[in-house]
Amino acid sequence: MSSHIVWMIVGMTAVTYIPRLLPFVLFKGKELPGFVQGILKNVPYATLGALIFPGILFINEDIWFGLLGAAAAFLAAFLGANVIVVVLGSIAVLSVYSFLF
Amino acid sequence: MAELAVGKPSGEVRKGVQAGISIAIGYAPIALTFGLLAKTTGLTIGETVLMSLLVFAGAAQYISLSLLTLGTGIFEIVLTTFIVNIRHFLMSTSLNEKWEDEQAANKVILAFGITDETFSVAAVREEKVTSGYMLGLISVSYASWVICSGIGHLIGANLPQTLQESMSVALYAMFVGLLVPSMKKSLKVVFLAALAACFNTIFTLTNTLSTGWAIVVATLLSAVIVEWIESVKSRSRGTGA
């Protein structure tokens, strides 16, 4: 192992772990103001929106590939499929699509 | 009584493992590709597995490889990693609110495993989050990430092209699967997700912000705006206006 790469990995480990850890230490046992708590409750759903778009559209050079994958996932989830079925279903739909086109 | 005390936390671990299976499926092709790319970048299998073991952050690991190829210095790579992963600060802050554990050490250790995916699964859980649940969720995701990185480097080959392409949708589909049930129950969730999606798309397409900051700013803007609108609405309702 080259020490150059190992030092890079150690640095990356520190700067990745610290933001993950800090909030648990900083806000331990602290009651945050109501408005802030409200915002933090909103964060998961806003994050999910930002994680899905626009990323899902660009999983392939062919934008239809992403659009179809998104449509399949939204439809399956809307019909009440559980998460694993949504994942496997979208993969299946795109497999058929890339097999055909 | 003793059995109950032991039985309950282990049940939580099992639930966490079950919830983590879709993450494990989604990580597999990404980690395999990471292993393969690390090999072509010139990393040894030891370095590749070490990075997945210690960093456990997909996007940052990929970026580090392309920066290494470009001959970028270590300091810049570490700085880029920091910027890409700053969003986890927001996620941990949000998760801290619904994760109950008197034992501070548990959170300190498990914080290592907060990724976009483990956070999303835990954050939309209806019940409170426990350390047992997080342990199960993170273990199964982490195992998939580390083992598949190693396999990718070892076999040095991708999955068949068609399957590889189709599987690239996996994590996005998982996010959709996590989001939609809450959207069906609450219009507020629809607005939160749509607004953040719009902001992030604008930031990304116009290149205003790097990926790391784009997600943070889009999420915060959406969460604050929706909360503010709601508080204004409830205040005006409260005063009878």
mmCIF file of C-alpha atoms in Angstrom:
data_model
loop_
_atom_site.group_PDB
_atom_site.id
_atom_site.type_symbol
_atom_site.label_atom_id
_atom_site.label_comp_id
_atom_site.label_asym_id
_atom_site.label_seq_id
_atom_site.Cartn_x
_atom_site.Cartn_y
_atom_site.Cartn_z
ATOM 1 C CA MET A 1 0.000 0.000 0.000
ATOM 2 C CA SER A 2 1.408 3.402 -0.863
ATOM 3 C CA SER A 3 1.482 5.775 2.077
ATOM 4 C CA HIS A 4 0.319 8.557 -0.237
ATOM 5 C CA ILE A 5 -3.007 6.774 -0.849
ATOM 6 C CA VAL A 6 -3.351 5.701 2.777
ATOM 7 C CA TRP A 7 -2.986 9.300 3.970
ATOM 8 C CA MET A 8 -5.602 10.365 1.452
ATOM 9 C CA ILE A 9 -7.969 7.685 2.784
ATOM 10 C CA VAL A 10 -7.327 8.743 6.384
ATOM 11 C CA GLY A 11 -8.082 12.366 5.492
ATOM 12 C CA MET A 12 -11.247 11.396 3.637
ATOM 13 C CA THR A 13 -12.322 9.285 6.619
ATOM 14 C CA ALA A 14 -11.971 12.207 9.017
ATOM 15 C CA VAL A 15 -13.826 14.765 6.886
ATOM 16 C CA THR A 16 -16.612 12.257 6.173
ATOM 17 C CA TYR A 17 -17.073 11.061 9.740
ATOM 18 C CA ILE A 18 -16.999 14.483 11.411
ATOM 19 C CA PRO A 19 -20.120 15.944 9.708
ATOM 20 C CA ARG A 20 -21.930 12.658 10.357
ATOM 21 C CA LEU A 21 -20.974 12.724 14.033
ATOM 22 C CA LEU A 22 -21.072 16.391 15.088
ATOM 23 C CA PRO A 23 -24.857 16.893 15.340
ATOM 24 C CA PHE A 24 -25.200 13.993 17.771
ATOM 25 C CA VAL A 25 -22.604 15.613 20.031
ATOM 26 C CA LEU A 26 -23.590 19.273 19.541
ATOM 27 C CA PHE A 27 -27.334 18.825 20.043
ATOM 28 C CA LYS A 28 -27.220 16.063 22.645
ATOM 29 C CA GLY A 29 -30.000 16.536 25.155
ATOM 30 C CA LYS A 30 -30.764 20.012 23.823
ATOM 31 C CA GLU A 31 -34.291 21.095 23.057
ATOM 32 C CA LEU A 32 -34.137 23.055 19.803
ATOM 33 C CA PRO A 33 -36.625 25.896 19.141
ATOM 34 C CA GLY A 34 -39.977 24.747 17.743
ATOM 35 C CA PHE A 35 -39.461 26.353 14.350
ATOM 36 C CA VAL A 36 -36.073 24.615 13.951
ATOM 37 C CA GLN A 37 -37.593 21.284 14.990
ATOM 38 C CA GLY A 38 -40.258 21.804 12.339
ATOM 39 C CA ILE A 39 -37.593 22.399 9.696
ATOM 40 C CA LEU A 40 -35.646 19.316 10.780
ATOM 41 C CA LYS A 41 -38.817 17.215 10.491
ATOM 42 C CA ASN A 42 -39.160 18.493 6.906
ATOM 43 C CA VAL A 43 -35.575 17.651 5.994
ATOM 44 C CA PRO A 44 -36.077 13.931 5.165
ATOM 45 C CA TYR A 45 -38.765 14.584 2.554
ATOM 46 C CA ALA A 46 -36.950 17.542 1.027
ATOM 47 C CA THR A 47 -33.727 15.498 0.942
ATOM 48 C CA LEU A 48 -35.508 12.674 -0.865
ATOM 49 C CA GLY A 49 -36.817 15.095 -3.490
ATOM 50 C CA ALA A 50 -33.305 16.462 -4.047
ATOM 51 C CA LEU A 51 -31.730 13.010 -4.083
ATOM 52 C CA ILE A 52 -34.155 11.779 -6.747
ATOM 53 C CA PHE A 53 -34.126 14.821 -9.057
ATOM 54 C CA PRO A 54 -32.368 15.521 -11.286
ATOM 55 C CA GLY A 55 -30.113 12.469 -10.662
ATOM 56 C CA ILE A 56 -32.605 9.839 -11.796
ATOM 57 C CA LEU A 57 -32.916 11.512 -15.215
ATOM 58 C CA PHE A 58 -29.211 11.160 -15.923
ATOM 59 C CA ILE A 59 -28.519 7.531 -15.033
ATOM 60 C CA ASN A 60 -28.083 6.916 -18.736
ATOM 61 C CA GLU A 61 -27.194 9.057 -21.776
ATOM 62 C CA ASP A 62 -30.637 8.138 -23.066
ATOM 63 C CA ILE A 63 -32.882 10.408 -20.958
ATOM 64 C CA TRP A 64 -35.892 8.184 -21.689
ATOM 65 C CA PHE A 65 -34.152 5.462 -19.726
ATOM 66 C CA GLY A 66 -34.218 7.604 -16.590
ATOM 67 C CA LEU A 67 -37.722 8.882 -17.242
ATOM 68 C CA LEU A 68 -39.037 5.355 -17.700
ATOM 69 C CA GLY A 69 -37.263 4.190 -14.541
ATOM 70 C CA ALA A 70 -38.732 7.118 -12.604
ATOM 71 C CA ALA A 71 -42.227 6.467 -13.979
ATOM 72 C CA ALA A 72 -42.024 2.758 -13.135
ATOM 73 C CA ALA A 73 -40.824 3.490 -9.589
ATOM 74 C CA PHE A 74 -43.459 6.168 -8.932
ATOM 75 C CA LEU A 75 -46.244 3.999 -10.329
ATOM 76 C CA ALA A 76 -45.238 0.921 -8.330
ATOM 77 C CA ALA A 77 -44.890 2.974 -5.143
ATOM 78 C CA PHE A 78 -48.166 4.786 -5.759
ATOM 79 C CA LEU A 79 -49.953 1.452 -6.130
ATOM 80 C CA GLY A 80 -48.670 0.562 -2.674
ATOM 81 C CA ALA A 81 -45.769 -1.765 -3.490
ATOM 82 C CA ASN A 82 -43.179 -2.039 -0.742
ATOM 83 C CA VAL A 83 -39.689 -0.628 -1.247
ATOM 84 C CA ILE A 84 -38.015 -3.847 -2.407
ATOM 85 C CA VAL A 85 -40.755 -4.468 -4.968
ATOM 86 C CA VAL A 86 -40.352 -0.884 -6.220
ATOM 87 C CA VAL A 87 -36.580 -1.416 -6.598
ATOM 88 C CA LEU A 88 -36.803 -4.821 -8.288
ATOM 89 C CA GLY A 89 -39.762 -3.731 -10.438
ATOM 90 C CA SER A 90 -37.920 -0.686 -11.798
ATOM 91 C CA ILE A 91 -34.842 -2.796 -12.555
ATOM 92 C CA ALA A 92 -37.060 -5.317 -14.373
ATOM 93 C CA VAL A 93 -38.818 -2.646 -16.450
ATOM 94 C CA LEU A 94 -35.489 -1.104 -17.488
ATOM 95 C CA SER A 95 -34.006 -4.529 -18.278
ATOM 96 C CA VAL A 96 -36.884 -5.160 -20.675
ATOM 97 C CA TYR A 97 -36.444 -1.665 -22.157
ATOM 98 C CA SER A 98 -32.699 -2.043 -22.745
ATOM 99 C CA PHE A 99 -33.258 -5.539 -24.125
ATOM 100 C CA LEU A 100 -35.770 -4.189 -26.651
ATOM 101 C CA PHE A 101 -34.021 -0.947 -27.667
ATOM 102 C CA MET B 1 -39.034 -10.106 32.028
ATOM 103 C CA ALA B 2 -35.336 -10.684 31.331
ATOM 104 C CA GLU B 3 -36.272 -12.356 28.075
ATOM 105 C CA LEU B 4 -38.400 -9.390 27.123
ATOM 106 C CA ALA B 5 -35.566 -6.970 27.775
ATOM 107 C CA VAL B 6 -33.219 -8.968 25.573
ATOM 108 C CA GLY B 7 -35.813 -9.857 22.974
ATOM 109 C CA LYS B 8 -36.929 -6.350 22.103
ATOM 110 C CA PRO B 9 -33.639 -4.795 21.017
ATOM 111 C CA SER B 10 -32.693 -7.830 18.929
ATOM 112 C CA GLY B 11 -36.079 -7.555 17.207
ATOM 113 C CA GLU B 12 -35.112 -4.019 16.300
ATOM 114 C CA VAL B 13 -31.816 -5.223 14.815
ATOM 115 C CA ARG B 14 -33.722 -7.711 12.679
ATOM 116 C CA LYS B 15 -36.113 -4.986 11.470
ATOM 117 C CA GLY B 16 -33.124 -2.823 10.633
ATOM 118 C CA VAL B 17 -31.528 -5.627 8.628
ATOM 119 C CA GLN B 18 -34.768 -6.192 6.707
ATOM 120 C CA ALA B 19 -35.066 -2.482 5.938
ATOM 121 C CA GLY B 20 -31.439 -2.445 4.818
ATOM 122 C CA ILE B 21 -31.828 -5.140 2.178
ATOM 123 C CA SER B 22 -32.952 -2.726 -0.544
ATOM 124 C CA ILE B 23 -29.893 -0.593 0.250
ATOM 125 C CA ALA B 24 -27.657 -3.641 0.004
ATOM 126 C CA ILE B 25 -29.152 -4.468 -3.403
ATOM 127 C CA GLY B 26 -28.674 -0.890 -4.565
ATOM 128 C CA TYR B 27 -25.102 -0.636 -3.280
ATOM 129 C CA ALA B 28 -23.954 -3.859 -4.956
ATOM 130 C CA PRO B 29 -23.599 -2.591 -8.558
ATOM 131 C CA ILE B 30 -22.178 0.776 -7.438
ATOM 132 C CA ALA B 31 -19.592 -0.862 -5.190
ATOM 133 C CA LEU B 32 -18.664 -3.427 -7.860
ATOM 134 C CA THR B 33 -18.062 -0.581 -10.303
ATOM 135 C CA PHE B 34 -16.125 1.334 -7.677
ATOM 136 C CA GLY B 35 -13.840 -1.684 -7.176
ATOM 137 C CA LEU B 36 -13.325 -1.983 -10.896
ATOM 138 C CA LEU B 37 -12.583 1.731 -11.350
ATOM 139 C CA ALA B 38 -10.234 1.715 -8.359
ATOM 140 C CA LYS B 39 -8.300 -1.087 -10.035
ATOM 141 C CA THR B 40 -8.036 0.808 -13.331
ATOM 142 C CA THR B 41 -6.981 3.917 -11.371
ATOM 143 C CA GLY B 42 -4.109 1.884 -9.958
ATOM 144 C CA LEU B 43 -5.233 1.284 -6.382
ATOM 145 C CA THR B 44 -4.353 -2.080 -4.861
ATOM 146 C CA ILE B 45 -7.143 -4.298 -3.539
ATOM 147 C CA GLY B 46 -6.019 -3.427 -0.009
ATOM 148 C CA GLU B 47 -6.351 0.314 -0.665
ATOM 149 C CA THR B 48 -9.700 -0.177 -2.370
ATOM 150 C CA VAL B 49 -11.203 -2.179 0.480
ATOM 151 C CA LEU B 50 -9.618 0.128 3.057
ATOM 152 C CA MET B 51 -11.279 3.131 1.456
ATOM 153 C CA SER B 52 -14.704 1.460 1.445
ATOM 154 C CA LEU B 53 -14.163 0.263 5.021
ATOM 155 C CA LEU B 54 -13.169 3.653 6.400
ATOM 156 C CA VAL B 55 -14.897 6.244 4.217
ATOM 157 C CA PHE B 56 -18.171 4.470 3.341
ATOM 158 C CA ALA B 57 -19.421 7.263 1.065
ATOM 159 C CA GLY B 58 -20.123 6.376 -2.544
ATOM 160 C CA ALA B 59 -20.071 9.726 -4.307
ATOM 161 C CA ALA B 60 -16.921 10.930 -2.531
ATOM 162 C CA GLN B 61 -15.075 7.688 -3.258
ATOM 163 C CA TYR B 62 -15.905 7.910 -6.968
ATOM 164 C CA ILE B 63 -14.806 11.542 -7.110
ATOM 165 C CA SER B 64 -11.522 10.743 -5.365
ATOM 166 C CA LEU B 65 -10.740 8.242 -8.127
ATOM 167 C CA SER B 66 -11.346 10.696 -10.931
ATOM 168 C CA LEU B 67 -9.292 13.346 -9.099
ATOM 169 C CA LEU B 68 -6.446 10.852 -8.622
ATOM 170 C CA THR B 69 -6.520 10.164 -12.355
ATOM 171 C CA LEU B 70 -6.264 13.897 -12.991
ATOM 172 C CA GLY B 71 -3.242 14.027 -10.697
ATOM 173 C CA THR B 72 -4.973 16.192 -8.078
ATOM 174 C CA GLY B 73 -3.188 16.627 -4.735
ATOM 175 C CA ILE B 74 -4.314 14.899 -1.562
ATOM 176 C CA PHE B 75 -5.354 18.095 0.166
ATOM 177 C CA GLU B 76 -7.738 19.021 -2.642
ATOM 178 C CA ILE B 77 -9.185 15.511 -2.717
ATOM 179 C CA VAL B 78 -9.822 15.620 1.028
ATOM 180 C CA LEU B 79 -11.355 19.093 0.749
ATOM 181 C CA THR B 80 -13.636 17.962 -2.083
ATOM 182 C CA THR B 81 -14.689 14.954 -0.004
ATOM 183 C CA PHE B 82 -15.583 17.281 2.844
ATOM 184 C CA ILE B 83 -17.739 19.472 0.601
ATOM 185 C CA VAL B 84 -19.445 16.483 -1.007
ATOM 186 C CA ASN B 85 -20.258 14.983 2.390
ATOM 187 C CA ILE B 86 -21.247 18.130 4.301
ATOM 188 C CA ARG B 87 -24.897 17.221 3.619
ATOM 189 C CA HIS B 88 -24.605 14.434 6.188
ATOM 190 C CA PHE B 89 -24.411 17.114 8.871
ATOM 191 C CA LEU B 90 -27.955 18.105 8.002
ATOM 192 C CA MET B 91 -29.094 14.486 7.894
ATOM 193 C CA SER B 92 -27.577 13.627 11.283
ATOM 194 C CA THR B 93 -29.119 16.760 12.811
ATOM 195 C CA SER B 94 -32.532 15.726 11.531
ATOM 196 C CA LEU B 95 -32.144 12.089 12.561
ATOM 197 C CA ASN B 96 -30.930 13.051 16.047
ATOM 198 C CA GLU B 97 -34.439 14.379 16.738
ATOM 199 C CA LYS B 98 -36.167 11.034 16.274
ATOM 200 C CA TRP B 99 -33.413 8.688 17.452
ATOM 201 C CA GLU B 100 -33.647 7.924 21.134
ATOM 202 C CA ASP B 101 -30.732 6.524 23.075
ATOM 203 C CA GLU B 102 -29.491 7.406 26.525
ATOM 204 C CA GLN B 103 -26.158 5.804 25.725
ATOM 205 C CA ALA B 104 -24.321 8.561 23.840
ATOM 206 C CA ALA B 105 -21.583 6.142 22.737
ATOM 207 C CA ASN B 106 -24.035 4.223 20.530
ATOM 208 C CA LYS B 107 -24.823 7.278 18.439
ATOM 209 C CA VAL B 108 -21.147 8.232 18.261
ATOM 210 C CA ILE B 109 -20.273 4.829 16.788
ATOM 211 C CA LEU B 110 -23.314 4.432 14.543
ATOM 212 C CA ALA B 111 -22.946 7.994 13.165
ATOM 213 C CA PHE B 112 -20.207 6.485 11.006
ATOM 214 C CA GLY B 113 -22.890 4.680 9.013
ATOM 215 C CA ILE B 114 -25.082 7.678 8.127
ATOM 216 C CA THR B 115 -25.337 7.763 4.343
ATOM 217 C CA ASP B 116 -28.008 9.232 2.051
ATOM 218 C CA GLU B 117 -29.584 5.794 1.955
ATOM 219 C CA THR B 118 -29.426 4.704 5.610
ATOM 220 C CA PHE B 119 -30.619 8.175 6.624
ATOM 221 C CA SER B 120 -33.567 8.098 4.206
ATOM 222 C CA VAL B 121 -34.743 4.673 5.334
ATOM 223 C CA ALA B 122 -34.477 5.566 9.030
ATOM 224 C CA ALA B 123 -35.955 9.051 8.665
ATOM 225 C CA VAL B 124 -39.201 7.914 7.023
ATOM 226 C CA ARG B 125 -39.726 5.117 9.557
ATOM 227 C CA GLU B 126 -43.041 5.601 11.305
ATOM 228 C CA GLU B 127 -41.833 4.520 14.727
ATOM 229 C CA LYS B 128 -39.013 6.131 16.684
ATOM 230 C CA VAL B 129 -35.529 5.089 15.586
ATOM 231 C CA THR B 130 -33.503 2.967 18.001
ATOM 232 C CA SER B 131 -29.806 2.102 18.055
ATOM 233 C CA GLY B 132 -30.648 -1.569 17.456
ATOM 234 C CA TYR B 133 -32.536 -0.639 14.302
ATOM 235 C CA MET B 134 -29.679 1.558 13.084
ATOM 236 C CA LEU B 135 -27.182 -1.219 13.822
ATOM 237 C CA GLY B 136 -29.094 -3.687 11.644
ATOM 238 C CA LEU B 137 -29.717 -1.149 8.892
ATOM 239 C CA ILE B 138 -26.111 0.029 8.734
ATOM 240 C CA SER B 139 -24.491 -3.418 9.078
ATOM 241 C CA VAL B 140 -26.249 -4.908 6.082
ATOM 242 C CA SER B 141 -25.616 -1.816 3.920
ATOM 243 C CA TYR B 142 -21.975 -1.544 5.006
ATOM 244 C CA ALA B 143 -21.337 -5.251 4.400
ATOM 245 C CA SER B 144 -22.689 -4.970 0.874
ATOM 246 C CA TRP B 145 -20.601 -1.850 0.195
ATOM 247 C CA VAL B 146 -17.295 -3.237 1.484
ATOM 248 C CA ILE B 147 -17.624 -6.784 0.141
ATOM 249 C CA CYS B 148 -18.788 -5.700 -3.316
ATOM 250 C CA SER B 149 -15.951 -3.126 -3.562
ATOM 251 C CA GLY B 150 -13.496 -5.969 -2.949
ATOM 252 C CA ILE B 151 -15.224 -8.297 -5.417
ATOM 253 C CA GLY B 152 -15.262 -5.552 -8.055
ATOM 254 C CA HIS B 153 -11.507 -5.133 -7.750
ATOM 255 C CA LEU B 154 -10.896 -8.878 -7.567
ATOM 256 C CA ILE B 155 -12.859 -9.949 -10.620
ATOM 257 C CA GLY B 156 -12.102 -6.648 -12.369
ATOM 258 C CA ALA B 157 -15.191 -6.927 -14.478
ATOM 259 C CA ASN B 158 -18.630 -5.451 -14.504
ATOM 260 C CA LEU B 159 -21.976 -7.150 -14.403
ATOM 261 C CA PRO B 160 -23.381 -7.782 -17.883
ATOM 262 C CA GLN B 161 -23.886 -4.389 -19.556
ATOM 263 C CA THR B 162 -27.695 -4.542 -19.689
ATOM 264 C CA LEU B 163 -28.057 -5.576 -16.057
ATOM 265 C CA GLN B 164 -25.487 -2.979 -14.966
ATOM 266 C CA GLU B 165 -27.428 -0.221 -16.737
ATOM 267 C CA SER B 166 -30.775 -1.347 -15.366
ATOM 268 C CA MET B 167 -29.436 -1.642 -11.834
ATOM 269 C CA SER B 168 -28.255 1.962 -11.896
ATOM 270 C CA VAL B 169 -31.866 2.905 -11.126
ATOM 271 C CA ALA B 170 -31.916 0.858 -7.906
ATOM 272 C CA LEU B 171 -31.099 3.519 -5.304
ATOM 273 C CA TYR B 172 -33.270 6.141 -6.995
ATOM 274 C CA ALA B 173 -36.146 3.667 -7.090
ATOM 275 C CA MET B 174 -35.569 3.042 -3.402
ATOM 276 C CA PHE B 175 -35.789 6.774 -2.649
ATOM 277 C CA VAL B 176 -39.052 6.895 -4.623
ATOM 278 C CA GLY B 177 -40.347 3.873 -2.719
ATOM 279 C CA LEU B 178 -39.540 5.616 0.575
ATOM 280 C CA LEU B 179 -41.027 8.962 -0.411
ATOM 281 C CA VAL B 180 -44.322 8.095 -2.131
ATOM 282 C CA PRO B 181 -46.177 6.534 0.828
ATOM 283 C CA SER B 182 -45.682 9.793 2.796
ATOM 284 C CA MET B 183 -46.663 11.883 -0.244
ATOM 285 C CA LYS B 184 -49.964 10.006 -0.406
ATOM 286 C CA LYS B 185 -50.677 10.864 3.226
ATOM 287 C CA SER B 186 -49.649 14.499 3.260
ATOM 288 C CA LEU B 187 -49.728 17.354 0.777
ATOM 289 C CA LYS B 188 -46.958 19.020 2.767
ATOM 290 C CA VAL B 189 -44.603 16.161 1.869
ATOM 291 C CA VAL B 190 -45.478 16.590 -1.812
ATOM 292 C CA PHE B 191 -44.521 20.279 -1.637
ATOM 293 C CA LEU B 192 -41.342 19.594 0.324
ATOM 294 C CA ALA B 193 -40.081 17.012 -2.144
ATOM 295 C CA ALA B 194 -41.176 18.881 -5.274
ATOM 296 C CA LEU B 195 -39.682 22.180 -4.152
ATOM 297 C CA ALA B 196 -36.346 20.609 -3.202
ATOM 298 C CA ALA B 197 -36.318 18.668 -6.484
ATOM 299 C CA CYS B 198 -36.878 21.911 -8.443
ATOM 300 C CA PHE B 199 -34.158 23.821 -6.565
ATOM 301 C CA ASN B 200 -31.660 20.985 -6.939
ATOM 302 C CA THR B 201 -32.431 20.613 -10.652
ATOM 303 C CA ILE B 202 -31.941 24.347 -11.196
ATOM 304 C CA PHE B 203 -28.661 24.421 -9.220
ATOM 305 C CA THR B 204 -27.357 21.345 -11.020
ATOM 306 C CA LEU B 205 -28.356 22.296 -14.568
ATOM 307 C CA THR B 206 -27.137 25.878 -14.237
ATOM 308 C CA ASN B 207 -23.954 24.719 -12.484
ATOM 309 C CA THR B 208 -24.462 27.330 -9.758
ATOM 310 C CA LEU B 209 -23.399 24.984 -6.975
ATOM 311 C CA SER B 210 -21.343 21.805 -6.726
ATOM 312 C CA THR B 211 -23.340 18.609 -6.103
ATOM 313 C CA GLY B 212 -22.568 18.570 -2.388
ATOM 314 C CA TRP B 213 -23.815 22.090 -1.752
ATOM 315 C CA ALA B 214 -26.688 21.857 -4.224
ATOM 316 C CA ILE B 215 -28.392 19.118 -2.192
ATOM 317 C CA VAL B 216 -27.814 20.937 1.110
ATOM 318 C CA VAL B 217 -29.081 24.305 -0.123
ATOM 319 C CA ALA B 218 -32.046 22.820 -2.011
ATOM 320 C CA THR B 219 -33.079 20.781 1.028
ATOM 321 C CA LEU B 220 -32.754 23.669 3.474
ATOM 322 C CA LEU B 221 -34.534 26.165 1.225
ATOM 323 C CA SER B 222 -37.447 23.812 0.723
ATOM 324 C CA ALA B 223 -37.670 22.801 4.408
ATOM 325 C CA VAL B 224 -37.544 26.440 5.579
ATOM 326 C CA ILE B 225 -39.955 27.832 2.973
ATOM 327 C CA VAL B 226 -42.590 25.158 3.587
ATOM 328 C CA GLU B 227 -42.256 25.522 7.370
ATOM 329 C CA TRP B 228 -42.516 29.304 7.099
ATOM 330 C CA ILE B 229 -45.625 29.139 4.885
ATOM 331 C CA GLU B 230 -47.207 26.709 7.320
ATOM 332 C CA SER B 231 -46.485 28.910 10.332
ATOM 333 C CA VAL B 232 -47.898 31.977 8.556
ATOM 334 C CA LYS B 233 -51.001 30.021 7.605
ATOM 335 C CA SER B 234 -51.599 28.685 11.110
ATOM 336 C CA ARG B 235 -50.990 32.133 12.627
ATOM 337 C CA SER B 236 -53.532 33.779 10.343
ATOM 338 C CA ARG B 237 -55.979 30.972 11.100
ATOM 339 C CA GLY B 238 -55.249 31.417 14.812
ATOM 340 C CA THR B 239 -56.149 35.126 14.747
ATOM 341 C CA GLY B 240 -59.303 34.331 12.819
ATOM 342 C CA ALA B 241 -58.144 36.201 9.721
#
